[in-house]
């Protein structure tokens, strides 16, 4: 096991609302890792993400985030969580706002981060547009830009690559590379195997109320065995 | 069975329930009224009252008062109707704005999806207390505390506005989609930041609509609080009522009616700029004006 300080630790965690969907989760996430969470619908993937985000209390066990900086946790839910009646700039700026501390240069820093993020996602021409007028793919890019502007240490993304065509997936992945270079870890719920192969470094498969932790190679091997 | 209950049987039950309530209401009314004979000739009295005392409206309320001497070239600006209405509008405007800000502060601490129950409950209690006294009672209280005049009116309407708008606001906050709130919570945004950057923009249309409704409400109620000496057009209405000058009262009531209609149109116009396209249709004249303005701006840019 690596001696590196993990970003996230799950110790004997039971996840669910009333009854446990996933039992006794023991896992840790290291800086720079990209974890894809796989499993059939309703198995508890979103609940796992929401538990790590602190939105659902674990039924048992301990979830520890080792994020030191302000706004260290980024979150892109399935419904994206954008402020529909506000502009693209306002939404992306929320990410910067969450992570930049009060200082003389904070407004300038916020502006720079927003400009960089929208440029990376190719939505710089939509800055003034209200979010409610954008297409599904554009909305996902705005949510990703918000995370980019936040520069979190751990990003939780629930199916953020779904509904995107191949070209848009490439744009988003290229933009997220920037975060990975800064050492951000990502936990993402994903259904498409090709996106997992393109992006993930480790796989969490939820099966029979258990979380199985695989490396990419182990996962590929398990798929071959199943076939 | 399901068809019977969900179809005709259900409808029959509804009709029976409504009929029972109507009969109950009639019985209660009958119990309250001891002399039905009073209704006899009531219509005749109304016709005589309107014909002899109220109609036609006396538009001298729009002429300059004899004292103080009018120094304005336009007589209307020195008239009872104009001065009273303007004071009422000013009282309503100031109290709506102050009440709106006060209500926002309290309602963001009273919404269940923004704060825990133990925080929300006391603030809901404060809002309910402010709302439970009608603006007229607030006005009487403030007239007693600080004396006659518009300041008593402003304070009375502000307190009532806080209570009334506060409730509408926290209900709007509680009805907003939860996903953006969850994102801000997960990202670690503070409560004030969440309210300013997420909650207010997301519910902006509701807030604006409530604000315009409250302004219109305050203009209408400004007339009532004037009756107890808290300033505005109500002061003149009471005076004319005391001197049995009902024709002047009618003229002032017509002025209030027109002002309320104009505020309603303004509200429609303002909301058309912030709602989804097609949600609130802009009036034709406004669309024409916007088109003309855009055309002019384009030609100025071209030059």
JSON list of C-alpha atoms in Angstrom, two decimals, chain A:
[
{"chain": "A", "resi": 1, "resn": "UNK", "atom": "CA", "xyz": [0.00, 0.00, 0.00]},
{"chain": "A", "resi": 2, "resn": "UNK", "atom": "CA", "xyz": [1.23, 3.49, -0.83]},
{"chain": "A", "resi": 3, "resn": "UNK", "atom": "CA", "xyz": [2.57, 5.69, 1.98]},
{"chain": "A", "resi": 4, "resn": "UNK", "atom": "CA", "xyz": [1.14, 8.77, 0.30]},
{"chain": "A", "resi": 5, "resn": "UNK", "atom": "CA", "xyz": [-1.39, 10.75, 2.37]},
{"chain": "A", "resi": 6, "resn": "UNK", "atom": "CA", "xyz": [-4.85, 9.85, 1.00]},
{"chain": "A", "resi": 7, "resn": "UNK", "atom": "CA", "xyz": [-7.40, 12.51, 0.05]},
{"chain": "A", "resi": 8, "resn": "UNK", "atom": "CA", "xyz": [-10.28, 10.35, 1.23]},
{"chain": "A", "resi": 9, "resn": "UNK", "atom": "CA", "xyz": [-10.59, 7.44, 3.60]},
{"chain": "A", "resi": 10, "resn": "UNK", "atom": "CA", "xyz": [-13.64, 5.23, 4.11]},
{"chain": "A", "resi": 11, "resn": "UNK", "atom": "CA", "xyz": [-13.42, 3.02, 7.20]},
{"chain": "A", "resi": 12, "resn": "UNK", "atom": "CA", "xyz": [-16.04, 0.28, 7.65]},
{"chain": "A", "resi": 13, "resn": "UNK", "atom": "CA", "xyz": [-18.74, 2.50, 6.19]},
{"chain": "A", "resi": 14, "resn": "UNK", "atom": "CA", "xyz": [-22.32, 1.31, 5.68]},
{"chain": "A", "resi": 15, "resn": "UNK", "atom": "CA", "xyz": [-24.08, 3.38, 3.04]},
{"chain": "A", "resi": 16, "resn": "UNK", "atom": "CA", "xyz": [-27.81, 3.83, 2.52]},
{"chain": "A", "resi": 17, "resn": "UNK", "atom": "CA", "xyz": [-30.85, 5.74, 3.72]},
{"chain": "A", "resi": 18, "resn": "UNK", "atom": "CA", "xyz": [-32.69, 3.40, 6.07]},
{"chain": "A", "resi": 19, "resn": "UNK", "atom": "CA", "xyz": [-31.28, 0.04, 5.04]},
{"chain": "A", "resi": 20, "resn": "UNK", "atom": "CA", "xyz": [-27.67, -0.33, 3.97]},
{"chain": "A", "resi": 21, "resn": "UNK", "atom": "CA", "xyz": [-27.18, -0.44, 0.20]},
{"chain": "A", "resi": 22, "resn": "UNK", "atom": "CA", "xyz": [-23.44, -1.03, 0.49]},
{"chain": "A", "resi": 23, "resn": "UNK", "atom": "CA", "xyz": [-21.89, -2.65, 3.55]},
{"chain": "A", "resi": 24, "resn": "UNK", "atom": "CA", "xyz": [-18.54, -2.28, 5.23]},
{"chain": "A", "resi": 25, "resn": "UNK", "atom": "CA", "xyz": [-16.80, -0.09, 2.66]},
{"chain": "A", "resi": 26, "resn": "UNK", "atom": "CA", "xyz": [-13.07, 0.15, 3.27]},
{"chain": "A", "resi": 27, "resn": "UNK", "atom": "CA", "xyz": [-11.29, 2.32, 0.70]},
{"chain": "A", "resi": 28, "resn": "UNK", "atom": "CA", "xyz": [-8.86, 5.18, 0.29]},
{"chain": "A", "resi": 29, "resn": "UNK", "atom": "CA", "xyz": [-8.26, 7.59, -2.56]},
{"chain": "A", "resi": 30, "resn": "UNK", "atom": "CA", "xyz": [-4.79, 8.95, -3.30]},
{"chain": "A", "resi": 31, "resn": "UNK", "atom": "CA", "xyz": [-4.00, 12.29, -4.96]},
{"chain": "A", "resi": 32, "resn": "UNK", "atom": "CA", "xyz": [-4.30, 12.17, -8.75]},
{"chain": "A", "resi": 33, "resn": "UNK", "atom": "CA", "xyz": [-6.35, 8.96, -8.86]},
{"chain": "A", "resi": 34, "resn": "UNK", "atom": "CA", "xyz": [-9.39, 8.70, -11.10]},
{"chain": "A", "resi": 35, "resn": "UNK", "atom": "CA", "xyz": [-11.89, 6.21, -9.79]},
{"chain": "A", "resi": 36, "resn": "UNK", "atom": "CA", "xyz": [-14.86, 5.03, -11.82]},
{"chain": "A", "resi": 37, "resn": "UNK", "atom": "CA", "xyz": [-17.78, 3.68, -9.80]},
{"chain": "A", "resi": 38, "resn": "UNK", "atom": "CA", "xyz": [-19.65, 0.99, -11.72]},
{"chain": "A", "resi": 39, "resn": "UNK", "atom": "CA", "xyz": [-22.72, -1.11, -11.05]},
{"chain": "A", "resi": 40, "resn": "UNK", "atom": "CA", "xyz": [-26.33, -1.54, -12.13]},
{"chain": "A", "resi": 41, "resn": "UNK", "atom": "CA", "xyz": [-28.96, 1.18, -11.49]},
{"chain": "A", "resi": 42, "resn": "UNK", "atom": "CA", "xyz": [-30.23, 1.50, -7.93]},
{"chain": "A", "resi": 43, "resn": "UNK", "atom": "CA", "xyz": [-27.26, -0.36, -6.43]},
{"chain": "A", "resi": 44, "resn": "UNK", "atom": "CA", "xyz": [-26.06, 2.66, -4.42]},
{"chain": "A", "resi": 45, "resn": "UNK", "atom": "CA", "xyz": [-23.53, 4.49, -6.62]},
{"chain": "A", "resi": 46, "resn": "UNK", "atom": "CA", "xyz": [-25.16, 7.91, -6.23]},
{"chain": "A", "resi": 47, "resn": "UNK", "atom": "CA", "xyz": [-25.73, 7.30, -2.51]},
{"chain": "A", "resi": 48, "resn": "UNK", "atom": "CA", "xyz": [-22.01, 6.53, -2.16]},
{"chain": "A", "resi": 49, "resn": "UNK", "atom": "CA", "xyz": [-21.10, 9.81, -3.89]},
{"chain": "A", "resi": 50, "resn": "UNK", "atom": "CA", "xyz": [-23.63, 11.76, -1.77]},
{"chain": "A", "resi": 51, "resn": "UNK", "atom": "CA", "xyz": [-22.25, 10.16, 1.40]},
{"chain": "A", "resi": 52, "resn": "UNK", "atom": "CA", "xyz": [-18.71, 11.21, 0.51]},
{"chain": "A", "resi": 53, "resn": "UNK", "atom": "CA", "xyz": [-20.03, 14.73, -0.30]},
{"chain": "A", "resi": 54, "resn": "UNK", "atom": "CA", "xyz": [-21.46, 14.91, 3.21]},
{"chain": "A", "resi": 55, "resn": "UNK", "atom": "CA", "xyz": [-25.07, 15.11, 2.01]},
{"chain": "A", "resi": 56, "resn": "UNK", "atom": "CA", "xyz": [-26.07, 11.73, 3.44]},
{"chain": "A", "resi": 57, "resn": "UNK", "atom": "CA", "xyz": [-24.96, 10.51, 6.85]},
{"chain": "A", "resi": 58, "resn": "UNK", "atom": "CA", "xyz": [-23.25, 7.11, 6.76]},
{"chain": "A", "resi": 59, "resn": "UNK", "atom": "CA", "xyz": [-25.25, 4.48, 8.65]},
{"chain": "A", "resi": 60, "resn": "UNK", "atom": "CA", "xyz": [-22.06, 3.30, 10.25]},
{"chain": "A", "resi": 61, "resn": "UNK", "atom": "CA", "xyz": [-18.31, 3.89, 9.99]},
{"chain": "A", "resi": 62, "resn": "UNK", "atom": "CA", "xyz": [-16.21, 6.92, 9.23]},
{"chain": "A", "resi": 63, "resn": "UNK", "atom": "CA", "xyz": [-15.75, 9.05, 6.12]},
{"chain": "A", "resi": 64, "resn": "UNK", "atom": "CA", "xyz": [-12.63, 11.23, 6.39]},
{"chain": "A", "resi": 65, "resn": "UNK", "atom": "CA", "xyz": [-11.70, 13.92, 3.90]},
{"chain": "A", "resi": 66, "resn": "UNK", "atom": "CA", "xyz": [-8.12, 15.09, 4.09]},
{"chain": "A", "resi": 67, "resn": "UNK", "atom": "CA", "xyz": [-8.67, 18.25, 2.08]},
{"chain": "A", "resi": 68, "resn": "UNK", "atom": "CA", "xyz": [-6.84, 21.12, 3.69]},
{"chain": "A", "resi": 69, "resn": "UNK", "atom": "CA", "xyz": [-7.70, 24.04, 1.45]},
{"chain": "A", "resi": 70, "resn": "UNK", "atom": "CA", "xyz": [-10.97, 26.01, 1.26]},
{"chain": "A", "resi": 71, "resn": "UNK", "atom": "CA", "xyz": [-13.44, 24.47, -1.19]},
{"chain": "A", "resi": 72, "resn": "UNK", "atom": "CA", "xyz": [-11.39, 21.28, -1.37]},
{"chain": "A", "resi": 73, "resn": "UNK", "atom": "CA", "xyz": [-14.36, 19.16, -2.42]},
{"chain": "A", "resi": 74, "resn": "UNK", "atom": "CA", "xyz": [-15.99, 19.59, -5.81]},
{"chain": "A", "resi": 75, "resn": "UNK", "atom": "CA", "xyz": [-19.33, 18.02, -6.73]},
{"chain": "A", "resi": 76, "resn": "UNK", "atom": "CA", "xyz": [-21.14, 17.56, -10.02]},
{"chain": "A", "resi": 77, "resn": "UNK", "atom": "CA", "xyz": [-24.48, 15.80, -9.34]},
{"chain": "A", "resi": 78, "resn": "UNK", "atom": "CA", "xyz": [-26.53, 13.99, -11.96]},
{"chain": "A", "resi": 79, "resn": "UNK", "atom": "CA", "xyz": [-28.80, 17.01, -12.39]},
{"chain": "A", "resi": 80, "resn": "UNK", "atom": "CA", "xyz": [-25.68, 19.22, -12.42]},
{"chain": "A", "resi": 81, "resn": "UNK", "atom": "CA", "xyz": [-26.87, 21.65, -9.73]},
{"chain": "A", "resi": 82, "resn": "UNK", "atom": "CA", "xyz": [-26.61, 24.77, -11.87]},
{"chain": "A", "resi": 83, "resn": "UNK", "atom": "CA", "xyz": [-28.40, 27.99, -10.98]},
{"chain": "A", "resi": 84, "resn": "UNK", "atom": "CA", "xyz": [-30.81, 27.99, -13.92]},
{"chain": "A", "resi": 85, "resn": "UNK", "atom": "CA", "xyz": [-31.77, 31.63, -13.80]},
{"chain": "A", "resi": 86, "resn": "UNK", "atom": "CA", "xyz": [-28.22, 32.91, -13.59]},
{"chain": "A", "resi": 87, "resn": "UNK", "atom": "CA", "xyz": [-25.65, 33.35, -16.35]},
{"chain": "A", "resi": 88, "resn": "UNK", "atom": "CA", "xyz": [-22.86, 30.95, -17.29]},
{"chain": "A", "resi": 89, "resn": "UNK", "atom": "CA", "xyz": [-20.33, 33.38, -15.76]},
{"chain": "A", "resi": 90, "resn": "UNK", "atom": "CA", "xyz": [-22.23, 33.43, -12.45]},
{"chain": "A", "resi": 91, "resn": "UNK", "atom": "CA", "xyz": [-22.35, 29.62, -12.31]},
{"chain": "A", "resi": 92, "resn": "UNK", "atom": "CA", "xyz": [-18.68, 29.12, -13.13]},
{"chain": "A", "resi": 93, "resn": "UNK", "atom": "CA", "xyz": [-17.71, 31.87, -10.68]},
{"chain": "A", "resi": 94, "resn": "UNK", "atom": "CA", "xyz": [-19.42, 29.92, -7.87]},
{"chain": "A", "resi": 95, "resn": "UNK", "atom": "CA", "xyz": [-16.60, 27.37, -8.06]},
{"chain": "A", "resi": 96, "resn": "UNK", "atom": "CA", "xyz": [-13.96, 30.08, -7.76]},
{"chain": "A", "resi": 97, "resn": "UNK", "atom": "CA", "xyz": [-15.91, 31.74, -4.95]},
{"chain": "A", "resi": 98, "resn": "UNK", "atom": "CA", "xyz": [-15.97, 28.49, -2.95]},
{"chain": "A", "resi": 99, "resn": "UNK", "atom": "CA", "xyz": [-12.22, 28.09, -3.05]},
{"chain": "A", "resi": 100, "resn": "UNK", "atom": "CA", "xyz": [-10.65, 31.56, -3.05]},
{"chain": "A", "resi": 101, "resn": "UNK", "atom": "CA", "xyz": [-10.18, 33.11, 0.36]},
{"chain": "A", "resi": 102, "resn": "UNK", "atom": "CA", "xyz": [-10.83, 36.75, 1.16]},
{"chain": "A", "resi": 103, "resn": "UNK", "atom": "CA", "xyz": [-7.94, 38.90, -0.05]},
{"chain": "A", "resi": 104, "resn": "UNK", "atom": "CA", "xyz": [-7.17, 42.07, -1.97]},
{"chain": "A", "resi": 105, "resn": "UNK", "atom": "CA", "xyz": [-6.75, 40.20, -5.24]},
{"chain": "A", "resi": 106, "resn": "UNK", "atom": "CA", "xyz": [-9.68, 37.81, -4.84]},
{"chain": "A", "resi": 107, "resn": "UNK", "atom": "CA", "xyz": [-11.89, 39.44, -7.46]},
{"chain": "A", "resi": 108, "resn": "UNK", "atom": "CA", "xyz": [-9.12, 39.45, -10.04]},
{"chain": "A", "resi": 109, "resn": "UNK", "atom": "CA", "xyz": [-8.22, 35.88, -9.19]},
{"chain": "A", "resi": 110, "resn": "UNK", "atom": "CA", "xyz": [-11.86, 34.81, -9.52]},
{"chain": "A", "resi": 111, "resn": "UNK", "atom": "CA", "xyz": [-12.12, 36.50, -12.90]},
{"chain": "A", "resi": 112, "resn": "UNK", "atom": "CA", "xyz": [-8.95, 34.82, -14.15]},
{"chain": "A", "resi": 113, "resn": "UNK", "atom": "CA", "xyz": [-10.13, 31.39, -13.03]},
{"chain": "A", "resi": 114, "resn": "UNK", "atom": "CA", "xyz": [-13.51, 31.84, -14.71]},
{"chain": "A", "resi": 115, "resn": "UNK", "atom": "CA", "xyz": [-11.87, 32.98, -17.94]},
{"chain": "A", "resi": 116, "resn": "UNK", "atom": "CA", "xyz": [-9.47, 30.03, -17.92]},
{"chain": "A", "resi": 117, "resn": "UNK", "atom": "CA", "xyz": [-12.21, 27.51, -17.15]},
{"chain": "A", "resi": 118, "resn": "UNK", "atom": "CA", "xyz": [-14.67, 28.65, -19.82]},
{"chain": "A", "resi": 119, "resn": "UNK", "atom": "CA", "xyz": [-11.88, 28.81, -22.37]},
{"chain": "A", "resi": 120, "resn": "UNK", "atom": "CA", "xyz": [-10.82, 25.25, -21.57]},
{"chain": "A", "resi": 121, "resn": "UNK", "atom": "CA", "xyz": [-14.41, 24.04, -22.04]},
{"chain": "A", "resi": 122, "resn": "UNK", "atom": "CA", "xyz": [-15.02, 26.13, -25.18]},
{"chain": "A", "resi": 123, "resn": "UNK", "atom": "CA", "xyz": [-17.96, 28.08, -23.76]},
{"chain": "A", "resi": 124, "resn": "UNK", "atom": "CA", "xyz": [-16.36, 31.52, -23.64]},
{"chain": "A", "resi": 125, "resn": "UNK", "atom": "CA", "xyz": [-18.94, 32.87, -26.11]},
{"chain": "A", "resi": 126, "resn": "UNK", "atom": "CA", "xyz": [-21.78, 31.84, -23.77]},
{"chain": "A", "resi": 127, "resn": "UNK", "atom": "CA", "xyz": [-20.62, 33.76, -20.69]},
{"chain": "A", "resi": 128, "resn": "UNK", "atom": "CA", "xyz": [-23.58, 36.12, -20.53]},
{"chain": "A", "resi": 129, "resn": "UNK", "atom": "CA", "xyz": [-26.15, 33.54, -21.60]},
{"chain": "A", "resi": 130, "resn": "UNK", "atom": "CA", "xyz": [-28.64, 32.38, -18.92]},
{"chain": "A", "resi": 131, "resn": "UNK", "atom": "CA", "xyz": [-27.99, 28.72, -18.17]},
{"chain": "A", "resi": 132, "resn": "UNK", "atom": "CA", "xyz": [-31.64, 27.76, -18.80]},
{"chain": "A", "resi": 133, "resn": "UNK", "atom": "CA", "xyz": [-31.19, 28.49, -22.52]},
{"chain": "A", "resi": 134, "resn": "UNK", "atom": "CA", "xyz": [-28.29, 26.05, -23.04]},
{"chain": "A", "resi": 135, "resn": "UNK", "atom": "CA", "xyz": [-28.38, 22.54, -24.50]},
{"chain": "A", "resi": 136, "resn": "UNK", "atom": "CA", "xyz": [-27.74, 19.39, -22.42]},
{"chain": "A", "resi": 137, "resn": "UNK", "atom": "CA", "xyz": [-24.12, 19.07, -23.59]},
{"chain": "A", "resi": 138, "resn": "UNK", "atom": "CA", "xyz": [-23.41, 22.76, -22.95]},
{"chain": "A", "resi": 139, "resn": "UNK", "atom": "CA", "xyz": [-24.87, 22.46, -19.45]},
{"chain": "A", "resi": 140, "resn": "UNK", "atom": "CA", "xyz": [-22.47, 19.61, -18.65]},
{"chain": "A", "resi": 141, "resn": "UNK", "atom": "CA", "xyz": [-19.59, 21.72, -19.88]},
{"chain": "A", "resi": 142, "resn": "UNK", "atom": "CA", "xyz": [-20.69, 24.61, -17.62]},
{"chain": "A", "resi": 143, "resn": "UNK", "atom": "CA", "xyz": [-20.83, 22.25, -14.61]},
{"chain": "A", "resi": 144, "resn": "UNK", "atom": "CA", "xyz": [-17.33, 20.99, -15.47]},
{"chain": "A", "resi": 145, "resn": "UNK", "atom": "CA", "xyz": [-16.09, 24.58, -15.85]},
{"chain": "A", "resi": 146, "resn": "UNK", "atom": "CA", "xyz": [-17.45, 25.33, -12.35]},
{"chain": "A", "resi": 147, "resn": "UNK", "atom": "CA", "xyz": [-15.39, 22.42, -10.98]},
{"chain": "A", "resi": 148, "resn": "UNK", "atom": "CA", "xyz": [-12.36, 23.59, -12.97]},
{"chain": "A", "resi": 149, "resn": "UNK", "atom": "CA", "xyz": [-12.63, 27.10, -11.53]},
{"chain": "A", "resi": 150, "resn": "UNK", "atom": "CA", "xyz": [-12.88, 25.60, -8.05]},
{"chain": "A", "resi": 151, "resn": "UNK", "atom": "CA", "xyz": [-9.72, 23.48, -8.44]},
{"chain": "A", "resi": 152, "resn": "UNK", "atom": "CA", "xyz": [-10.77, 21.01, -5.73]},
{"chain": "A", "resi": 153, "resn": "UNK", "atom": "CA", "xyz": [-8.56, 18.32, -4.25]},
{"chain": "A", "resi": 154, "resn": "UNK", "atom": "CA", "xyz": [-11.32, 15.75, -4.71]},
{"chain": "A", "resi": 155, "resn": "UNK", "atom": "CA", "xyz": [-13.99, 15.98, -7.41]},
{"chain": "A", "resi": 156, "resn": "UNK", "atom": "CA", "xyz": [-17.14, 13.86, -7.17]},
{"chain": "A", "resi": 157, "resn": "UNK", "atom": "CA", "xyz": [-18.92, 13.53, -10.49]},
{"chain": "A", "resi": 158, "resn": "UNK", "atom": "CA", "xyz": [-22.16, 11.63, -10.97]},
{"chain": "A", "resi": 159, "resn": "UNK", "atom": "CA", "xyz": [-22.48, 10.59, -14.64]},
{"chain": "A", "resi": 160, "resn": "UNK", "atom": "CA", "xyz": [-20.99, 13.87, -15.86]},
{"chain": "A", "resi": 161, "resn": "UNK", "atom": "CA", "xyz": [-19.85, 12.35, -19.14]},
{"chain": "A", "resi": 162, "resn": "UNK", "atom": "CA", "xyz": [-23.22, 10.87, -20.03]},
{"chain": "A", "resi": 163, "resn": "UNK", "atom": "CA", "xyz": [-25.36, 12.66, -22.65]},
{"chain": "A", "resi": 164, "resn": "UNK", "atom": "CA", "xyz": [-22.14, 13.95, -24.21]},
{"chain": "A", "resi": 165, "resn": "UNK", "atom": "CA", "xyz": [-21.14, 13.05, -27.76]},
{"chain": "A", "resi": 166, "resn": "UNK", "atom": "CA", "xyz": [-17.64, 11.79, -28.47]},
{"chain": "A", "resi": 167, "resn": "UNK", "atom": "CA", "xyz": [-16.32, 15.26, -29.33]},
{"chain": "A", "resi": 168, "resn": "UNK", "atom": "CA", "xyz": [-17.66, 16.79, -26.11]},
{"chain": "A", "resi": 169, "resn": "UNK", "atom": "CA", "xyz": [-16.27, 13.91, -24.02]},
{"chain": "A", "resi": 170, "resn": "UNK", "atom": "CA", "xyz": [-12.83, 14.69, -25.48]},
{"chain": "A", "resi": 171, "resn": "UNK", "atom": "CA", "xyz": [-13.22, 18.42, -24.68]},
{"chain": "A", "resi": 172, "resn": "UNK", "atom": "CA", "xyz": [-14.24, 17.69, -21.08]},
{"chain": "A", "resi": 173, "resn": "UNK", "atom": "CA", "xyz": [-11.48, 15.12, -20.52]},
{"chain": "A", "resi": 174, "resn": "UNK", "atom": "CA", "xyz": [-8.86, 17.46, -21.95]},
{"chain": "A", "resi": 175, "resn": "UNK", "atom": "CA", "xyz": [-10.07, 20.25, -19.66]},
{"chain": "A", "resi": 176, "resn": "UNK", "atom": "CA", "xyz": [-10.07, 17.96, -16.62]},
{"chain": "A", "resi": 177, "resn": "UNK", "atom": "CA", "xyz": [-6.43, 16.99, -17.37]},
{"chain": "A", "resi": 178, "resn": "UNK", "atom": "CA", "xyz": [-5.56, 20.42, -16.00]},
{"chain": "A", "resi": 179, "resn": "UNK", "atom": "CA", "xyz": [-7.04, 19.43, -12.64]},
{"chain": "A", "resi": 180, "resn": "UNK", "atom": "CA", "xyz": [-5.22, 16.10, -12.68]},
{"chain": "A", "resi": 181, "resn": "UNK", "atom": "CA", "xyz": [-1.92, 17.88, -13.25]},
{"chain": "A", "resi": 182, "resn": "UNK", "atom": "CA", "xyz": [-2.61, 19.82, -10.05]},
{"chain": "A", "resi": 183, "resn": "UNK", "atom": "CA", "xyz": [-3.10, 16.52, -8.21]},
{"chain": "A", "resi": 184, "resn": "UNK", "atom": "CA", "xyz": [-6.92, 16.49, -8.03]},
{"chain": "A", "resi": 185, "resn": "UNK", "atom": "CA", "xyz": [-8.49, 13.08, -7.47]},
{"chain": "A", "resi": 186, "resn": "UNK", "atom": "CA", "xyz": [-11.77, 12.21, -9.18]},
{"chain": "A", "resi": 187, "resn": "UNK", "atom": "CA", "xyz": [-14.48, 9.76, -8.20]},
{"chain": "A", "resi": 188, "resn": "UNK", "atom": "CA", "xyz": [-17.01, 9.42, -11.00]},
{"chain": "A", "resi": 189, "resn": "UNK", "atom": "CA", "xyz": [-20.08, 7.33, -11.53]},
{"chain": "A", "resi": 190, "resn": "UNK", "atom": "CA", "xyz": [-19.98, 6.07, -15.10]},
{"chain": "A", "resi": 191, "resn": "UNK", "atom": "CA", "xyz": [-21.99, 3.69, -17.25]},
{"chain": "A", "resi": 192, "resn": "UNK", "atom": "CA", "xyz": [-20.03, 3.70, -20.50]},
{"chain": "A", "resi": 193, "resn": "UNK", "atom": "CA", "xyz": [-17.11, 1.26, -20.46]},
{"chain": "A", "resi": 194, "resn": "UNK", "atom": "CA", "xyz": [-15.28, 3.16, -23.22]},
{"chain": "A", "resi": 195, "resn": "UNK", "atom": "CA", "xyz": [-15.25, 6.31, -21.03]},
{"chain": "A", "resi": 196, "resn": "UNK", "atom": "CA", "xyz": [-13.93, 4.26, -18.13]},
{"chain": "A", "resi": 197, "resn": "UNK", "atom": "CA", "xyz": [-11.08, 2.89, -20.28]},
{"chain": "A", "resi": 198, "resn": "UNK", "atom": "CA", "xyz": [-10.34, 6.38, -21.61]},
{"chain": "A", "resi": 199, "resn": "UNK", "atom": "CA", "xyz": [-10.20, 8.04, -18.26]},
{"chain": "A", "resi": 200, "resn": "UNK", "atom": "CA", "xyz": [-10.12, 5.91, -15.08]},
{"chain": "A", "resi": 201, "resn": "UNK", "atom": "CA", "xyz": [-7.07, 4.61, -13.19]},
{"chain": "A", "resi": 202, "resn": "UNK", "atom": "CA", "xyz": [-9.03, 2.47, -10.71]},
{"chain": "A", "resi": 203, "resn": "UNK", "atom": "CA", "xyz": [-12.47, 0.90, -10.62]},
{"chain": "A", "resi": 204, "resn": "UNK", "atom": "CA", "xyz": [-14.95, 0.49, -7.78]},
{"chain": "A", "resi": 205, "resn": "UNK", "atom": "CA", "xyz": [-17.61, -2.06, -8.66]},
{"chain": "A", "resi": 206, "resn": "UNK", "atom": "CA", "xyz": [-20.66, -2.28, -6.40]},
{"chain": "A", "resi": 207, "resn": "UNK", "atom": "CA", "xyz": [-22.08, -5.78, -6.41]},
{"chain": "A", "resi": 208, "resn": "UNK", "atom": "CA", "xyz": [-24.08, -7.78, -3.85]},
{"chain": "A", "resi": 209, "resn": "UNK", "atom": "CA", "xyz": [-24.00, -4.91, -1.32]},
{"chain": "A", "resi": 210, "resn": "UNK", "atom": "CA", "xyz": [-20.20, -4.86, -1.43]},
{"chain": "A", "resi": 211, "resn": "UNK", "atom": "CA", "xyz": [-17.68, -2.48, -2.95]},
{"chain": "A", "resi": 212, "resn": "UNK", "atom": "CA", "xyz": [-14.91, -4.23, -4.91]},
{"chain": "A", "resi": 213, "resn": "UNK", "atom": "CA", "xyz": [-11.78, -2.22, -5.55]},
{"chain": "A", "resi": 214, "resn": "UNK", "atom": "CA", "xyz": [-9.96, -3.10, -8.83]},
{"chain": "A", "resi": 215, "resn": "UNK", "atom": "CA", "xyz": [-7.07, -1.73, -10.79]},
{"chain": "A", "resi": 216, "resn": "UNK", "atom": "CA", "xyz": [-7.87, -1.12, -14.46]},
{"chain": "A", "resi": 217, "resn": "UNK", "atom": "CA", "xyz": [-6.08, -4.35, -15.45]},
{"chain": "A", "resi": 218, "resn": "UNK", "atom": "CA", "xyz": [-7.87, -6.43, -12.82]},
{"chain": "A", "resi": 219, "resn": "UNK", "atom": "CA", "xyz": [-11.21, -5.04, -13.97]},
{"chain": "A", "resi": 220, "resn": "UNK", "atom": "CA", "xyz": [-10.46, -5.83, -17.64]},
{"chain": "A", "resi": 221, "resn": "UNK", "atom": "CA", "xyz": [-9.48, -9.33, -16.58]},
{"chain": "A", "resi": 222, "resn": "UNK", "atom": "CA", "xyz": [-12.71, -9.80, -14.61]},
{"chain": "A", "resi": 223, "resn": "UNK", "atom": "CA", "xyz": [-14.69, -8.72, -17.66]},
{"chain": "A", "resi": 224, "resn": "UNK", "atom": "CA", "xyz": [-12.88, -11.24, -19.84]},
{"chain": "A", "resi": 225, "resn": "UNK", "atom": "CA", "xyz": [-13.54, -13.99, -17.28]},
{"chain": "A", "resi": 226, "resn": "UNK", "atom": "CA", "xyz": [-17.24, -13.12, -17.24]},
{"chain": "A", "resi": 227, "resn": "UNK", "atom": "CA", "xyz": [-17.40, -13.40, -21.03]}
]
